[in-house]
Amino acid sequence: MSNYKSKYKKNKRNIFLIQISIASIFFLVWEILARCKIINTFITSSPSNIVETIINLYQNQNLFYHIWVTLSETLIAFTLTLIISIIISIILYKNDIIAKIMDPYLTMLNSLPKVALGPILIIWIGANEKSIITMGILITIIVSIQTIYNGFKSTSATKIKLMRTFKASDKDIFLKLIFPQNLRIIVSTLKINTALCLVGIIMGEFLTSKAGIGYLILYGSQVFNLDLVMAGVLILIILSTLIYNFIRIIEKRLEKC
Amino acid sequence: MDTLVQIKNLSKTYESIDGKVNAIKDVTFDIYKNEFLTIIGSSGCGKSTILNILDQLDKEYQGTIEFTEDINIGYMLQEDALFEWLTVEENALLGLKILKKLNDETRKYTISLLDKYGLKDFKDKYPKSLSGGMRQRVALIRTLATKPKILLMDEPFSALDYQTRLQVSDDVYRIIKQEGMTVVMVSHDLAESISVSDRIIVLSKRPATIKNIYKIELSNKSTPIENRKAKEFAYYYDILWKDLDKNV
């Protein structure tokens, strides 16, 4: 093995070890401080309490139900966002005038803190899952449309001309050129979307919910059960990392070709 | 010589924000079978517009274009425009696929072209692993696969560096002659035009009109690189250059 290669591998391993140590030390110090009663576990909870809470949740068969509720809401919002934003991007791409008219509105909507719409959603749609999903969609859709539409717009004019020399129809140009050309942009939008979507869903669950991780956290804080709040946060971290990595795998697959 | 296409009184005006622009005015010429015809002119004089009109990409023009037979036209652009997400073979088959002419026979023909012109080991590779010259060959084969009678080329080598350009123009010229094509090329490179063409049309500045049509007769005509050594080369270079120069 070359010197450079072994050095590179060693470096990579060291970085990983340090990363693991940071997390371990963090939890260890937290636990020690809690055990020695230096910090008040009533306010801070502790790693062992969190684990216990998660096991309790699991034994009451609630854990996966709550995860499933949040996950399914996220997936529905995510899928709907994807479909709607692709359709809207196509409409904007096909109609330059509409795109120009819509441009300032999209910018305005993009900078609006979507959580402000929460009360309106609950009044219009009702205190139910639909409101939560709508919140997830609202948070992601504008960025999603802007990224995908700009991707469509940046398709090389020469490639479009090439397609025209083969008498390609608009449909051919879209399906064989614009869409595949932008697949990577769409997937990287998905990566951002999953994280954002989860934010929207948790926000929605804070506003109104009967189940889900956001519900657990909110309920925990209302009854001052910090173990439950922290457990919810931890589960959320794990969940979002898993979703993110899942999209990464898809992205890697695409990069290979 | 057999005439393939007769172009009569071709004019083109288009609207811009500053008013009407006369791009081409009263251009009349014939395209003969199996010839290599080059149109030269200063940049922005409307050379490419003539190709766009010939390929019916641009349908708004005055004048007539008469084809003596039902002619299939191929068009090679300035850039190779290969699709990065398709393999070399898929890229070469793209035109056939879109024209809905892809079948066993045309596929076989395309693959035989790839094999014949040095891309045999690259069929399953992606364009990013090809050199500039190879990319240009794939682009040419993608067009040739549709078996065009006339090949239109819009400064097909302008994206390449000089050294590669000489080599590629030699390559492409050889392929074109072997496949018995009629070519209409647009260029602003005088030396390149003289080295490959049978006839050269010189266009004036905008609005483009035909200034002169030259028949290029070189002694010992062979490959483009060799043609540059012909004794008439400097003579043609001089008259073409003067023709263009007066317009600047």
PDB file of C-alpha atoms in Angstrom, chain B residues 60 97 102 155 214 243:
ATOM      1  CA  GLU B  60     -40.369  31.773 -41.376  1.00  0.00           C
ATOM      2  CA  LYS B  97     -34.903   6.570 -31.490  1.00  0.00           C
ATOM      3  CA  LEU B 102     -34.759   2.359 -34.506  1.00  0.00           C
ATOM      4  CA  GLU B 155     -18.806  25.134 -37.459  1.00  0.00           C
ATOM      5  CA  TYR B 214     -15.668  29.828 -55.797  1.00  0.00           C
ATOM      6  CA  ASP B 243     -13.475  39.095 -50.231  1.00  0.00           C
TER       7      ASP B 243
END
